[in-house]
Structure formats: structure tokens, C-alpha cells
Short mmCIF file of C-alpha atoms in Angstrom, two decimals:
data_model
loop_
_atom_site.label_atom_id
_atom_site.label_comp_id
_atom_site.label_asym_id
_atom_site.label_seq_id
_atom_site.Cartn_x
_atom_site.Cartn_y
_atom_site.Cartn_z
CA UNK Z 1137 115.42 95.09 117.29
CA UNK Z 1138 112.28 95.27 114.99
CA UNK Z 1139 111.09 93.15 111.90
CA UNK Z 1140 108.20 92.87 109.76
CA UNK Z 1141 106.62 89.98 107.97
CA UNK Z 1142 104.50 89.81 105.21
CA UNK Z 1143 102.93 86.57 105.04
CA UNK Z 1144 101.95 86.40 101.22
CA UNK Z 1145 104.26 87.20 98.51
CA UNK Z 1146 101.54 87.17 95.77
CA UNK Z 1147 97.65 87.64 96.26
CA UNK Z 1148 95.26 87.45 93.34
CA UNK Z 1149 91.69 88.71 93.71
CA UNK Z 1150 88.81 89.62 91.22
CA UNK Z 1151 88.00 93.12 90.56
CA UNK Z 1152 85.24 94.27 92.86
CA UNK Z 1153 86.03 91.86 95.75
CA UNK Z 1154 87.70 92.67 99.21
CA UNK Z 1155 91.47 93.04 99.57
CA UNK Z 1156 93.32 91.62 102.43
CA UNK Z 1157 97.18 91.88 102.51
CA UNK Z 1158 98.69 90.53 105.71
CA UNK Z 1159 101.56 91.97 107.90
CA UNK Z 1160 102.92 91.01 111.16
CA UNK Z 1161 105.61 93.01 113.11
CA UNK Z 1162 107.85 92.63 115.96
CA UNK Z 1163 109.24 95.65 117.94
CA UNK Z 1164 111.02 96.15 121.11
CA UNK Z 1165 109.07 99.49 121.52
CA UNK Z 1166 105.52 100.77 120.33
CA UNK Z 1167 106.11 101.19 116.71
CA UNK Z 1168 104.94 103.41 113.68
CA UNK Z 1169 103.88 101.34 110.89
CA UNK Z 1170 103.33 102.27 107.35
CA UNK Z 1171 102.08 100.84 104.12
CA UNK Z 1172 103.68 101.82 100.94
CA UNK Z 1173 102.39 100.95 97.42
CA UNK Z 1174 104.82 100.72 94.18
CA UNK Z 1175 103.63 100.51 90.68
CA UNK Z 1176 105.72 99.21 87.98
CA UNK Z 1177 108.82 101.26 87.45
CA UNK Z 1178 107.79 103.73 89.94
CA UNK Z 1179 108.92 104.85 93.41
CA UNK Z 1180 107.22 104.09 96.74
CA UNK Z 1181 103.94 105.83 97.60
CA UNK Z 1182 102.82 106.15 101.23
CA UNK Z 1183 99.26 104.64 101.47
CA UNK Z 1184 98.71 105.19 105.17
CA UNK Z 1185 100.43 105.29 108.57
CA UNK Z 1186 99.87 104.36 112.18
CA UNK Z 1187 101.67 106.53 114.58
CA UNK Z 1188 100.05 105.80 118.20
CA UNK Z 1189 96.72 107.56 117.43
CA UNK Z 1190 93.53 105.62 116.36
CA UNK Z 1191 94.04 101.98 115.84
CA UNK Z 1192 91.93 101.88 112.60
CA UNK Z 1193 93.69 103.92 109.98
CA UNK Z 1194 92.23 105.19 106.67
CA UNK Z 1195 94.53 106.00 103.74
CA UNK Z 1196 94.58 106.91 100.15
CA UNK Z 1197 92.50 105.02 97.47
CA UNK Z 1198 89.94 103.24 100.06
CA UNK Z 1199 92.47 101.24 101.57
CA UNK Z 1200 92.70 101.19 105.50
CA UNK Z 1201 94.57 99.09 108.16
CA UNK Z 1202 93.90 98.10 111.69
CA UNK Z 1203 96.80 98.17 114.35
CA UNK Z 1204 96.04 95.11 116.67
CA UNK Z 1205 98.90 95.08 119.32
CA UNK Z 1206 97.54 91.66 120.74
CA UNK Z 1207 98.16 90.13 117.57
CA UNK Z 1208 101.24 92.27 116.53
CA UNK Z 1209 99.29 92.86 113.16
CA UNK Z 1210 98.92 95.65 110.92
CA UNK Z 1211 96.76 94.10 107.85
CA UNK Z 1212 95.71 96.21 104.96
CA UNK Z 1213 92.22 95.89 103.64
CA UNK Z 1214 90.08 97.48 100.88
CA UNK Z 1215 86.38 96.58 100.56
CA UNK Z 1216 86.33 96.50 96.54
CA UNK Z 1217 89.52 96.08 94.41
CA UNK Z 1218 90.07 98.02 91.46
CA UNK Z 1219 92.15 97.07 88.34
CA UNK Z 1220 94.33 100.14 89.04
CA UNK Z 1221 95.34 98.65 92.60
CA UNK Z 1222 97.50 96.10 90.98
CA UNK Z 1223 100.97 96.79 92.44
CA UNK Z 1224 103.48 95.78 94.97
CA UNK Z 1225 102.54 96.62 98.57
CA UNK Z 1226 105.36 97.08 101.37
CA UNK Z 1227 104.65 96.79 105.24
CA UNK Z 1228 107.17 98.97 107.12
CA UNK Z 1229 107.87 99.48 110.79
CA UNK Z 1230 109.75 102.32 112.54
CA UNK Z 1231 110.58 102.65 116.19
CA UNK Z 1232 108.50 105.17 118.15
CA UNK Z 1233 110.18 108.38 118.34
CA UNK Z 1234 111.60 108.08 114.80
CA UNK Z 1235 115.08 107.44 114.34
CA UNK Z 1236 116.38 106.76 110.90
CA UNK Z 1237 115.64 103.15 110.62
CA UNK Z 1238 112.90 101.94 108.70
CA UNK Z 1239 112.42 98.05 108.42
CA UNK Z 1240 110.70 96.95 105.18
CA UNK Z 1241 108.74 93.91 104.48
CA UNK Z 1242 109.57 91.69 101.40
CA UNK Z 1243 106.56 92.90 99.77
CA UNK Z 1244 103.23 91.33 98.51
CA UNK Z 1245 102.50 91.45 94.69
CA UNK Z 1246 98.68 92.27 94.18
CA UNK Z 1247 97.11 90.90 90.90
CA UNK Z 1248 93.52 92.09 90.09
CA UNK Z 1249 91.58 90.03 87.46
CA UNK Z 1250 88.52 91.03 85.78
CA UNK D 1259 105.23 114.56 91.92
CA UNK D 1260 106.03 113.46 95.70
CA UNK D 1261 108.15 116.47 96.54
CA UNK D 1262 111.25 114.15 96.06
CA UNK D 1263 112.78 114.41 92.47
CA UNK D 1264 115.45 112.16 91.28
CA UNK D 1265 117.17 112.44 87.89
CA UNK D 1266 117.85 110.97 85.73
CA UNK D 1267 114.82 108.30 85.33
CA UNK D 1268 117.01 105.89 83.38
CA UNK D 1269 120.76 105.46 83.09
CA UNK D 1270 122.60 102.92 81.26
CA UNK D 1271 126.43 103.07 81.78
CA UNK D 1272 129.47 101.07 81.10
CA UNK D 1273 131.61 99.47 83.73
CA UNK D 1274 134.43 101.82 83.09
CA UNK D 1275 132.03 105.04 83.28
CA UNK D 1276 131.68 107.61 86.11
CA UNK D 1277 128.01 108.98 86.47
CA UNK D 1278 126.08 110.58 89.24
CA UNK D 1279 122.42 110.13 90.51
CA UNK D 1280 120.67 113.18 91.94
CA UNK D 1281 118.16 113.68 94.47
CA UNK D 1282 116.40 116.83 95.38
CA UNK D 1283 113.62 117.45 98.01
CA UNK D 1284 111.51 120.60 98.77
CA UNK D 1285 109.74 119.27 101.84
CA UNK D 1286 111.88 120.87 104.47
CA UNK D 1287 113.00 117.56 105.64
CA UNK D 1288 116.38 117.14 107.29
CA UNK D 1289 117.20 113.41 106.75
CA UNK D 1290 117.80 111.91 103.39
CA UNK D 1291 118.39 108.33 102.27
CA UNK D 1292 119.79 106.12 99.28
CA UNK D 1293 118.10 102.63 98.81
CA UNK D 1294 118.69 99.93 96.32
CA UNK D 1295 115.83 97.83 95.12
CA UNK D 1296 117.03 94.94 93.26
CA UNK D 1297 114.52 92.31 91.46
CA UNK D 1298 113.42 89.55 93.83
CA UNK D 1299 115.31 91.14 96.88
CA UNK D 1300 114.16 93.30 99.67
CA UNK D 1301 114.74 97.06 99.66
CA UNK D 1302 118.27 97.61 100.91
CA UNK D 1303 119.52 100.87 102.94
CA UNK D 1304 122.65 102.09 101.40
CA UNK D 1305 123.37 105.45 103.29
CA UNK D 1306 121.70 107.92 105.44
CA UNK D 1307 122.29 111.51 105.98
CA UNK D 1308 120.79 113.54 108.85
CA UNK D 1309 121.32 117.09 109.25
CA UNK D 1310 123.77 116.91 106.33
CA UNK D 1311 126.07 114.41 108.22
CA UNK D 1312 126.45 110.73 107.00
CA UNK D 1313 125.18 108.58 109.74
CA UNK D 1314 124.98 105.18 108.35
CA UNK D 1315 126.55 103.44 105.81
CA UNK D 1316 125.67 99.93 105.45
CA UNK D 1317 128.74 98.10 103.91
CA UNK D 1318 128.24 99.64 100.58
CA UNK D 1319 131.10 99.09 98.19
CA UNK D 1320 133.27 101.99 97.55
CA UNK D 1321 132.42 102.20 94.13
CA UNK D 1322 129.22 104.10 95.29
CA UNK D 1323 129.92 107.35 96.91
CA UNK D 1324 127.24 109.66 98.44
CA UNK D 1325 127.25 113.56 98.88
CA UNK D 1326 125.08 115.69 100.58
CA UNK D 1327 125.88 119.40 100.01
CA UNK D 1328 122.85 120.52 101.78
CA UNK D 1329 119.66 119.49 103.36
CA UNK D 1330 117.70 119.56 100.20
CA UNK D 1331 120.18 117.64 97.75
CA UNK D 1332 121.82 114.20 97.67
CA UNK D 1333 124.07 112.55 95.09
CA UNK D 1334 125.23 109.17 94.51
CA UNK D 1335 128.35 109.03 92.68
CA UNK D 1336 129.05 106.00 90.82
CA UNK D 1337 132.35 104.56 89.27
CA UNK D 1338 133.61 101.23 87.94
CA UNK D 1339 130.28 99.68 88.53
CA UNK D 1340 129.48 95.87 88.12
CA UNK D 1341 126.52 94.27 86.06
CA UNK D 1342 124.98 93.10 89.40
CA UNK D 1343 124.82 96.87 90.51
CA UNK D 1344 121.99 97.23 88.07
CA UNK D 1345 118.86 98.08 90.06
CA UNK D 1346 116.42 100.78 90.81
CA UNK D 1347 118.03 103.42 93.19
CA UNK D 1348 115.47 105.10 95.38
CA UNK D 1349 115.96 108.34 97.26
CA UNK D 1350 113.95 109.22 100.14
CA UNK D 1351 113.64 112.13 102.69
CA UNK D 1352 111.96 112.31 106.13
CA UNK D 1353 111.94 114.42 109.21
CA UNK D 1354 114.64 112.98 111.40
CA UNK D 1355 113.32 111.81 114.82
CA UNK D 1356 109.83 112.22 114.11
CA UNK D 1357 107.33 109.29 113.79
CA UNK D 1358 106.15 110.11 110.18
CA UNK D 1359 107.09 107.98 107.28
CA UNK D 1360 109.52 108.69 104.28
CA UNK D 1361 108.77 110.43 101.05
CA UNK D 1362 110.37 108.40 98.02
CA UNK D 1363 111.32 109.69 94.81
CA UNK D 1364 110.47 107.85 91.57
CA UNK D 1365 113.85 106.31 91.27
CA UNK D 1366 116.53 105.89 88.76
CA UNK D 1367 116.54 102.71 86.90
CA UNK D 1368 120.34 102.04 86.40
CA UNK D 1369 121.66 99.35 83.96
CA UNK D 1370 125.35 98.52 84.01
CA UNK D 1371 126.56 96.99 80.79
#
């Protein structure tokens, strides 16, 4: 069985300050992990993915995430927030080897203030 | 565009209507999915097609009927819906049994009146 927990339902930051969106997972096997972003009235866009290669993963728009097996975490970070980063972010886990079962977190709404 | 196209973008229908949502992917993927996204709720997986066969049906009411005529196209046929079926319906595709993520379409915003 696998699960993913996004620890914050809402995060608010000022423009130009760092972003940290937290995600913890549990999985019986070595998982693949993803972060998706959803802007209002849009579909989900893949930000980055971890698939058992380098533990520090760089994604689009300056985001990155670090896979920490000992902490079962995959937190999403960005050094400097931009107004366009305001959106909902989903942490997702998929079992190693693929399979058709993605497990989604409940999402974190990121607000960026001037 | 992500490579997964959903039409229509918006749909308003009465409870006695019959309508269909369409999804098309040009990524060469062999698995396609329907998800329902309601306000304040987690994403719900509705149906999975892998190699054009339905491999998962998550206790979805029979008023939702999927169809996958080939690996590039996926439909969701709707009839006698209820107001609580109003939601964003997302289609996704992937390469089955590979470790990569899904590619999502932009969704169809459905309102049942």
C-alpha cells in the first residue's frame, strides 16, 4: 500500500522569498514521486519527478525537490517565489515499475503576496 | 498544450441530458485515465484503460460510461447525471508499467443543473 501526506493545506509567502511545500510518503516498494501544479481552471502540469536516479531533482520554473529515504520525504522548494507561482501543488507517488496506480496528496494551495 | 486534449472545456447539462466528454492524446501512450476533481476533495480515479482494455473501475455510478476505441482516444459518456456530479473531469495518459508520470489534459468543467 502507498500513501502521501501533504503537511500544509495552505502556504503563504511574499514574492522573492523561499518556498517550501512539504510532502511525506509511505510505500511498500521504492516509489516514483512527482510534483504537479494546477493553476485555476487548468489541468495538472508535471513540475518534476524522482524515479530512483539522482535524489535532488530539478524541475521547471526553478522548482526542485529532494528525495530523502530516511525521512520518507519529498519536499518541494524554490529559492525565490514569483507571483505566477500561486497555484495548487500536488505530491504524487507511484510504485516502482510503473503500474497504473497513482496516489495523490490532498494538495497545498500556495499564495504569493507582494 | 500538453499533448492531451480534452473537449469541450466547459459543459452545462440538465439532469435528463446525454452528453460525452472526449480526450485525445498524441504522445504514443498506451494507458488512459479519467479523474474527477471536486471542490475540497482529493482527486478521484474513475477509470483506467491500459492497452485499450478497462483495467480499473473505481465504483463509479453507471450514469458514467467510458469508451476507449483505440489507444489515442477516450470518451466519457454521461446520462441522467445529478448536481453532485458537477466537477472538473480530467483525462490523463501514460506509458503503462513505466516509472514516468502521467500527462494531464486541461479538463472539462461540468455543471449539472
